[in-house]
Amino acid sequence: MADIQATANKIVENVENVMVGKRQAVQLTVLGLLCQGHILIEDVPGVGKTVLAKSLSKSVGCKFQRIQFTPDMLPSDVTGVSVFNQQTREFEFRPGPIHAQIVLVDEINRATPKTQSALLEAMEERQVTVDGHTYPLDVPFMVLATQNPIEYEGTFPLPEAQLDRFMLRIRLGYPGKEEEIEVLDRQQHQHPVNTLQQVVGVDELRAAQEAVKDIYVDQLVKEYIINIVRQTREHPDVYLGSSSRGALAIYRLGQARAALLGRDYVLPDDVKSLAGSALGHRIIVGPAARIKDIEPEQIVLDIVDQTAVPGAQVGRQRVRA
């Protein structure tokens, strides 16, 4: 357990050399990495979305690729293409940028749905199929996608099936006044990401990813997770609730958070702290709630507040999830 905690903390602290005042977002990103999940970073331009992805890849020594999505991109621009070699008289596969270990998909909602769908197989099955041939992707493999939630002109909203494949959705937000001054000081001569050093090897990272799966999750905590997810399907303000993939995301992330905090077991507090980021993008708010500007994350937090915590005492009776 100490090995997982040490590995995770080394990554977090190293990324924080670049990302100022964003410890929670950095920790969530590292949790996603430990769970071998994908992350959607949704925020306005200029708050460090791309820098976060670069810092993470440099910290763990993974092969990094950046894909700038545009409306004229084709699926083959992502997955790769077969090219005919006139000398050998055979087709040769030229891998696309998805063939890396940490892939930054910048402005994912600017590409057409056809190009966006090129990511589905890669994200879910860690492979791509081109011209009938299947090519496995590198291990570890993680997609960090960004999108601007403010500007909608010339964009294509992500379908529910693709949103569901992101383990987390995080927002960075603007830095505080003192933090923004520190950003200016750090970039006086050059960007700190240019001098960032690797602190964890790929083998060490893979060992931590496998060890996280052994963190103990009690039956009551499992029922607590399921109760929260099921209530997203029954809430009056929700048109479409979370799938079982959302429950699995909280389960895995809870294991990783417990390890990050030095525990070998998951607590209900782990579930509470992760529910908003793990489920908010998986539910569709109903028309009446949209008119009232009710955010999905707020609905999830309300559900968490109303769900009985396993093991809590109410009078003389112990609450069971």
Tab-separated table of C-alpha atoms in Angstrom, residues 18-316:
chain	number	residue	atom	x	y	z
A	18	VAL	CA	3.779	23.296	-13.125
A	19	MET	CA	0.102	23.430	-12.104
A	20	VAL	CA	-0.261	26.116	-9.429
A	21	GLY	CA	-3.100	25.815	-6.906
A	22	LYS	CA	-4.841	22.914	-8.670
A	23	ARG	CA	-4.118	20.087	-6.241
A	24	GLN	CA	-7.622	18.609	-6.327
A	25	ALA	CA	-7.685	18.507	-10.136
A	26	VAL	CA	-4.172	17.043	-10.228
A	27	GLN	CA	-5.118	14.372	-7.702
A	28	LEU	CA	-8.226	13.432	-9.680
A	29	THR	CA	-6.119	13.138	-12.824
A	30	VAL	CA	-3.646	10.847	-11.056
A	31	LEU	CA	-6.517	8.763	-9.689
A	32	GLY	CA	-7.774	8.331	-13.240
A	33	LEU	CA	-4.301	7.279	-14.322
A	34	LEU	CA	-4.069	4.696	-11.524
A	35	CYS	CA	-7.475	3.303	-12.568
A	36	GLN	CA	-6.491	3.192	-16.259
A	37	GLY	CA	-9.416	5.480	-17.019
A	38	HIS	CA	-9.931	8.399	-19.394
A	39	ILE	CA	-10.577	12.001	-18.363
A	40	LEU	CA	-12.593	14.819	-19.895
A	41	ILE	CA	-11.241	18.249	-18.937
A	42	GLU	CA	-13.956	20.810	-19.476
A	43	ASP	CA	-13.054	24.474	-19.015
A	44	VAL	CA	-12.405	27.790	-20.718
A	45	PRO	CA	-9.184	28.340	-22.715
A	46	GLY	CA	-5.964	29.257	-20.968
A	47	VAL	CA	-6.409	27.607	-17.575
A	48	GLY	CA	-3.849	24.824	-18.123
A	49	LYS	CA	-5.707	21.874	-19.652
A	50	THR	CA	-2.969	21.072	-22.172
A	51	VAL	CA	-0.208	21.765	-19.653
A	52	LEU	CA	-1.767	19.292	-17.225
A	53	ALA	CA	-1.653	16.510	-19.827
A	54	LYS	CA	1.941	17.282	-20.810
A	55	SER	CA	3.066	17.453	-17.180
A	56	LEU	CA	1.457	14.103	-16.419
A	57	SER	CA	3.114	12.352	-19.366
A	58	LYS	CA	6.532	13.797	-18.530
A	59	SER	CA	6.214	12.770	-14.888
A	60	VAL	CA	5.647	9.103	-15.724
A	61	GLY	CA	7.857	8.857	-18.806
A	62	CYS	CA	5.031	7.799	-21.103
A	63	LYS	CA	4.911	8.346	-24.846
A	64	PHE	CA	2.793	11.444	-25.440
A	65	GLN	CA	0.795	12.540	-28.482
A	66	ARG	CA	-1.452	15.550	-29.008
A	67	ILE	CA	-4.338	15.570	-31.484
A	68	GLN	CA	-5.944	18.895	-32.348
A	69	PHE	CA	-9.482	18.070	-33.414
A	70	THR	CA	-10.943	20.142	-36.243
A	71	PRO	CA	-14.113	19.749	-38.362
A	72	ASP	CA	-12.163	18.526	-41.400
A	73	MET	CA	-10.400	15.663	-39.616
A	74	LEU	CA	-11.018	12.078	-40.728
A	75	PRO	CA	-11.039	8.943	-38.548
A	76	SER	CA	-7.838	7.786	-40.272
A	77	ASP	CA	-6.128	10.957	-39.016
A	78	VAL	CA	-6.608	9.507	-35.533
A	79	THR	CA	-6.236	5.746	-35.908
A	80	GLY	CA	-3.788	5.528	-38.806
A	81	VAL	CA	-3.987	4.449	-42.413
A	82	SER	CA	-2.830	1.612	-44.675
A	83	VAL	CA	-0.500	2.800	-47.439
A	84	PHE	CA	0.431	0.758	-50.512
A	85	ASN	CA	4.184	0.166	-50.806
A	86	GLN	CA	5.075	-0.083	-54.480
A	87	GLN	CA	8.393	-1.806	-53.752
A	88	THR	CA	6.982	-4.642	-51.649
A	89	ARG	CA	3.615	-4.633	-53.467
A	90	GLU	CA	1.889	-4.769	-50.077
A	91	PHE	CA	-0.089	-2.445	-47.851
A	92	GLU	CA	1.762	-1.085	-44.815
A	93	PHE	CA	0.057	0.318	-41.754
A	94	ARG	CA	1.093	3.828	-40.718
A	95	PRO	CA	0.015	4.321	-37.070
A	96	GLY	CA	-1.906	7.459	-36.189
A	97	PRO	CA	-1.357	9.638	-33.099
A	98	ILE	CA	-3.702	7.463	-31.032
A	99	HIS	CA	-0.835	4.958	-30.831
A	100	ALA	CA	0.728	6.474	-27.719
A	101	GLN	CA	0.406	5.969	-23.975
A	102	ILE	CA	-1.023	9.341	-22.969
A	103	VAL	CA	-3.024	11.026	-25.716
A	104	LEU	CA	-4.276	14.595	-25.467
A	105	VAL	CA	-7.339	15.146	-27.638
A	106	ASP	CA	-7.648	18.930	-27.764
A	107	GLU	CA	-11.109	20.422	-28.353
A	108	ILE	CA	-12.692	17.044	-28.889
A	109	ASN	CA	-16.111	18.555	-29.654
A	110	ARG	CA	-14.814	20.375	-32.742
A	111	ALA	CA	-14.527	17.166	-34.761
A	112	THR	CA	-17.466	15.559	-36.522
A	113	PRO	CA	-19.253	12.618	-34.872
A	114	LYS	CA	-17.637	10.265	-37.401
A	115	THR	CA	-14.152	11.287	-36.240
A	116	GLN	CA	-15.174	11.307	-32.584
A	117	SER	CA	-16.339	7.719	-32.985
A	118	ALA	CA	-12.799	6.712	-33.962
A	119	LEU	CA	-11.955	7.066	-30.273
A	120	LEU	CA	-14.660	4.714	-28.992
A	121	GLU	CA	-12.918	1.426	-29.727
A	122	ALA	CA	-9.572	2.785	-28.558
A	123	MET	CA	-10.964	4.045	-25.241
A	124	GLU	CA	-13.005	0.969	-24.418
A	125	GLU	CA	-10.971	-1.922	-25.835
A	126	ARG	CA	-7.457	-0.427	-26.059
A	127	GLN	CA	-7.221	-1.292	-29.739
A	128	VAL	CA	-8.040	0.133	-33.169
A	129	THR	CA	-9.316	-1.637	-36.265
A	130	VAL	CA	-8.178	-0.383	-39.671
A	131	ASP	CA	-9.083	-2.132	-42.936
A	132	GLY	CA	-10.168	-5.240	-41.064
A	133	HIS	CA	-6.933	-5.554	-39.060
A	134	THR	CA	-6.852	-4.994	-35.301
A	135	TYR	CA	-3.868	-3.227	-33.741
A	136	PRO	CA	-3.427	-3.231	-29.941
A	137	LEU	CA	-2.514	0.061	-28.287
A	138	ASP	CA	0.366	0.675	-25.936
A	139	VAL	CA	0.068	-0.034	-22.217
A	140	PRO	CA	-0.665	2.024	-20.182
A	141	PHE	CA	-3.111	3.937	-22.354
A	142	MET	CA	-5.022	7.062	-21.338
A	143	VAL	CA	-7.019	9.687	-23.218
A	144	LEU	CA	-7.180	13.213	-21.839
A	145	ALA	CA	-9.759	15.147	-23.839
A	146	THR	CA	-10.505	18.859	-23.537
A	147	GLN	CA	-13.479	20.929	-24.549
A	148	ASN	CA	-14.639	24.504	-24.069
A	149	PRO	CA	-18.085	24.538	-22.383
A	150	ILE	CA	-18.767	28.153	-23.346
A	151	GLU	CA	-18.244	28.293	-27.105
A	152	TYR	CA	-20.713	26.149	-29.052
A	153	GLU	CA	-20.377	27.598	-32.560
A	154	GLY	CA	-18.850	25.065	-34.937
A	155	THR	CA	-18.896	22.251	-32.366
A	156	PHE	CA	-20.489	18.803	-32.219
A	157	PRO	CA	-21.668	17.790	-28.722
A	158	LEU	CA	-20.325	14.448	-27.555
A	159	PRO	CA	-22.909	11.641	-27.663
A	160	GLU	CA	-23.875	9.948	-24.416
A	161	ALA	CA	-22.088	6.736	-25.408
A	162	GLN	CA	-18.785	8.557	-25.684
A	163	LEU	CA	-19.247	10.653	-22.546
A	164	ASP	CA	-19.915	7.434	-20.654
A	165	ARG	CA	-16.453	6.172	-21.551
A	166	PHE	CA	-14.758	8.983	-19.654
A	167	MET	CA	-14.136	7.905	-16.081
A	168	LEU	CA	-14.009	11.494	-14.824
A	169	ARG	CA	-14.922	14.983	-15.858
A	170	ILE	CA	-12.895	17.686	-14.143
A	171	ARG	CA	-12.797	21.464	-14.251
A	172	LEU	CA	-9.697	23.511	-13.463
A	173	GLY	CA	-11.154	26.980	-13.004
A	174	TYR	CA	-9.328	30.285	-12.807
A	175	PRO	CA	-6.469	30.578	-10.305
A	176	GLY	CA	-6.653	32.930	-7.331
A	177	LYS	CA	-4.846	36.271	-7.305
A	178	GLU	CA	-1.731	35.037	-5.454
A	179	GLU	CA	-1.640	31.877	-7.542
A	180	GLU	CA	-1.832	33.875	-10.763
A	181	ILE	CA	1.091	36.032	-9.636
A	182	GLU	CA	3.061	32.849	-8.954
A	183	VAL	CA	2.247	31.663	-12.496
A	184	LEU	CA	3.788	34.871	-13.861
A	185	ASP	CA	6.906	34.439	-11.715
A	186	ARG	CA	7.420	30.809	-12.757
A	187	GLN	CA	7.183	31.643	-16.453
A	188	GLN	CA	9.456	34.668	-16.399
A	189	HIS	CA	12.211	32.947	-18.395
A	190	GLN	CA	10.618	29.707	-19.672
A	191	HIS	CA	7.659	27.482	-19.096
A	192	PRO	CA	8.293	25.105	-16.153
A	193	VAL	CA	6.900	22.170	-18.138
A	194	ASN	CA	9.988	22.357	-20.360
A	195	THR	CA	12.258	21.442	-17.436
A	196	LEU	CA	9.969	18.947	-15.741
A	197	GLN	CA	11.700	15.661	-14.917
A	198	GLN	CA	10.409	12.108	-14.912
A	199	VAL	CA	9.793	10.837	-11.368
A	200	VAL	CA	8.085	7.475	-12.019
A	201	GLY	CA	8.921	4.756	-14.525
A	202	VAL	CA	6.343	3.028	-16.697
A	203	ASP	CA	6.934	-0.300	-14.937
A	204	GLU	CA	6.406	1.314	-11.543
A	205	LEU	CA	3.216	2.909	-12.794
A	206	ARG	CA	1.872	-0.372	-14.166
A	207	ALA	CA	2.652	-2.103	-10.872
A	208	ALA	CA	0.690	0.570	-8.998
A	209	GLN	CA	-2.231	0.223	-11.425
A	210	GLU	CA	-2.427	-3.503	-10.750
A	211	ALA	CA	-1.977	-3.125	-6.979
A	212	VAL	CA	-4.869	-0.645	-6.752
A	213	LYS	CA	-7.272	-3.421	-7.773
A	214	ASP	CA	-6.512	-5.252	-4.499
A	215	ILE	CA	-7.851	-2.458	-2.263
A	216	TYR	CA	-10.686	-3.841	-0.133
A	217	VAL	CA	-14.240	-2.606	-0.756
A	218	ASP	CA	-16.800	-3.718	1.820
A	219	GLN	CA	-20.193	-5.023	0.755
A	220	LEU	CA	-21.916	-2.085	2.481
A	221	VAL	CA	-19.808	0.380	0.489
A	222	LYS	CA	-20.660	-1.450	-2.735
A	223	GLU	CA	-24.361	-1.168	-1.901
A	224	TYR	CA	-23.850	2.522	-1.105
A	225	ILE	CA	-22.343	3.096	-4.559
A	226	ILE	CA	-25.173	1.237	-6.266
A	227	ASN	CA	-27.829	3.125	-4.292
A	228	ILE	CA	-26.390	6.464	-5.429
A	229	VAL	CA	-26.197	5.356	-9.066
A	230	ARG	CA	-29.719	3.918	-9.046
A	231	GLN	CA	-31.121	7.156	-7.624
A	232	THR	CA	-29.748	9.079	-10.608
A	233	ARG	CA	-32.151	7.015	-12.727
A	234	GLU	CA	-35.139	7.846	-10.500
A	235	HIS	CA	-34.497	11.527	-9.750
A	236	PRO	CA	-37.334	13.787	-11.017
A	237	ASP	CA	-34.891	16.271	-12.590
A	238	VAL	CA	-33.017	13.590	-14.550
A	239	TYR	CA	-34.068	12.458	-18.013
A	240	LEU	CA	-31.404	9.724	-18.313
A	241	GLY	CA	-29.478	8.364	-15.325
A	242	SER	CA	-26.033	6.854	-15.009
A	243	SER	CA	-25.171	3.458	-16.447
A	244	SER	CA	-23.433	0.663	-14.546
A	245	ARG	CA	-20.191	2.045	-15.948
A	246	GLY	CA	-20.642	4.954	-13.546
A	247	ALA	CA	-20.837	2.605	-10.560
A	248	LEU	CA	-17.699	0.828	-11.698
A	249	ALA	CA	-15.931	4.180	-12.093
A	250	ILE	CA	-16.686	5.167	-8.481
A	251	TYR	CA	-15.646	1.696	-7.329
A	252	ARG	CA	-12.245	1.891	-9.064
A	253	LEU	CA	-11.650	5.530	-8.169
A	254	GLY	CA	-12.525	4.821	-4.539
A	255	GLN	CA	-9.834	2.139	-4.466
A	256	ALA	CA	-7.295	4.557	-5.940
A	257	ARG	CA	-8.237	7.369	-3.544
A	258	ALA	CA	-7.935	5.060	-0.559
A	259	ALA	CA	-4.440	4.040	-1.705
A	260	LEU	CA	-3.471	7.679	-2.296
A	261	LEU	CA	-4.450	8.447	1.306
A	262	GLY	CA	-2.564	5.427	2.656
A	263	ARG	CA	-5.500	3.095	3.315
A	264	ASP	CA	-6.087	-0.455	2.107
A	265	TYR	CA	-9.877	-0.122	2.309
A	266	VAL	CA	-12.487	2.206	0.831
A	267	LEU	CA	-14.645	4.468	3.008
A	268	PRO	CA	-18.016	6.077	2.208
A	269	ASP	CA	-16.168	9.414	2.292
A	270	ASP	CA	-14.216	8.280	-0.770
A	271	VAL	CA	-17.478	7.668	-2.599
A	272	LYS	CA	-18.876	11.063	-1.544
A	273	SER	CA	-15.828	12.981	-2.751
A	274	LEU	CA	-15.793	11.266	-6.168
A	275	ALA	CA	-19.478	10.993	-7.063
A	276	GLY	CA	-19.821	14.450	-8.629
A	277	SER	CA	-16.840	14.086	-10.947
A	278	ALA	CA	-17.602	10.460	-11.844
A	279	LEU	CA	-21.357	10.763	-12.469
A	280	GLY	CA	-22.042	14.380	-13.456
A	281	HIS	CA	-21.295	13.858	-17.144
A	282	ARG	CA	-23.187	10.566	-17.308
A	283	ILE	CA	-26.672	11.935	-16.613
A	284	ILE	CA	-28.936	14.032	-18.821
A	285	VAL	CA	-30.923	16.726	-17.066
A	286	GLY	CA	-34.632	16.962	-17.887
A	287	PRO	CA	-36.104	19.932	-19.792
A	288	ALA	CA	-37.670	21.541	-16.703
A	289	ALA	CA	-34.375	21.355	-14.791
A	290	ARG	CA	-32.473	22.810	-17.752
A	291	ILE	CA	-34.748	25.844	-17.735
A	292	LYS	CA	-33.838	26.352	-14.075
A	293	ASP	CA	-30.103	26.003	-14.915
A	294	ILE	CA	-29.722	23.020	-12.601
A	295	GLU	CA	-26.299	21.443	-13.117
A	296	PRO	CA	-25.905	17.633	-13.272
A	297	GLU	CA	-23.156	17.725	-10.633
A	298	GLN	CA	-25.492	19.509	-8.230
A	299	ILE	CA	-28.123	16.814	-8.731
A	300	VAL	CA	-25.511	14.144	-7.949
A	301	LEU	CA	-24.398	15.989	-4.806
A	302	ASP	CA	-28.018	16.308	-3.672
A	303	ILE	CA	-28.481	12.576	-4.197
A	304	VAL	CA	-25.348	11.868	-2.167
A	305	ASP	CA	-26.624	14.066	0.663
A	306	GLN	CA	-29.947	12.216	0.706
A	307	THR	CA	-28.518	8.697	0.526
A	308	ALA	CA	-28.073	6.869	3.823
A	309	VAL	CA	-24.416	6.271	4.663
A	310	PRO	CA	-23.686	2.620	5.553
A	311	GLY	CA	-22.723	2.124	9.169
A	312	ALA	CA	-24.113	5.468	10.322
A	313	GLN	CA	-26.088	5.524	13.573
A	314	VAL	CA	-29.661	6.804	13.523
A	315	GLY	CA	-30.955	6.624	17.067
A	316	ARG	CA	-30.133	3.074	18.134
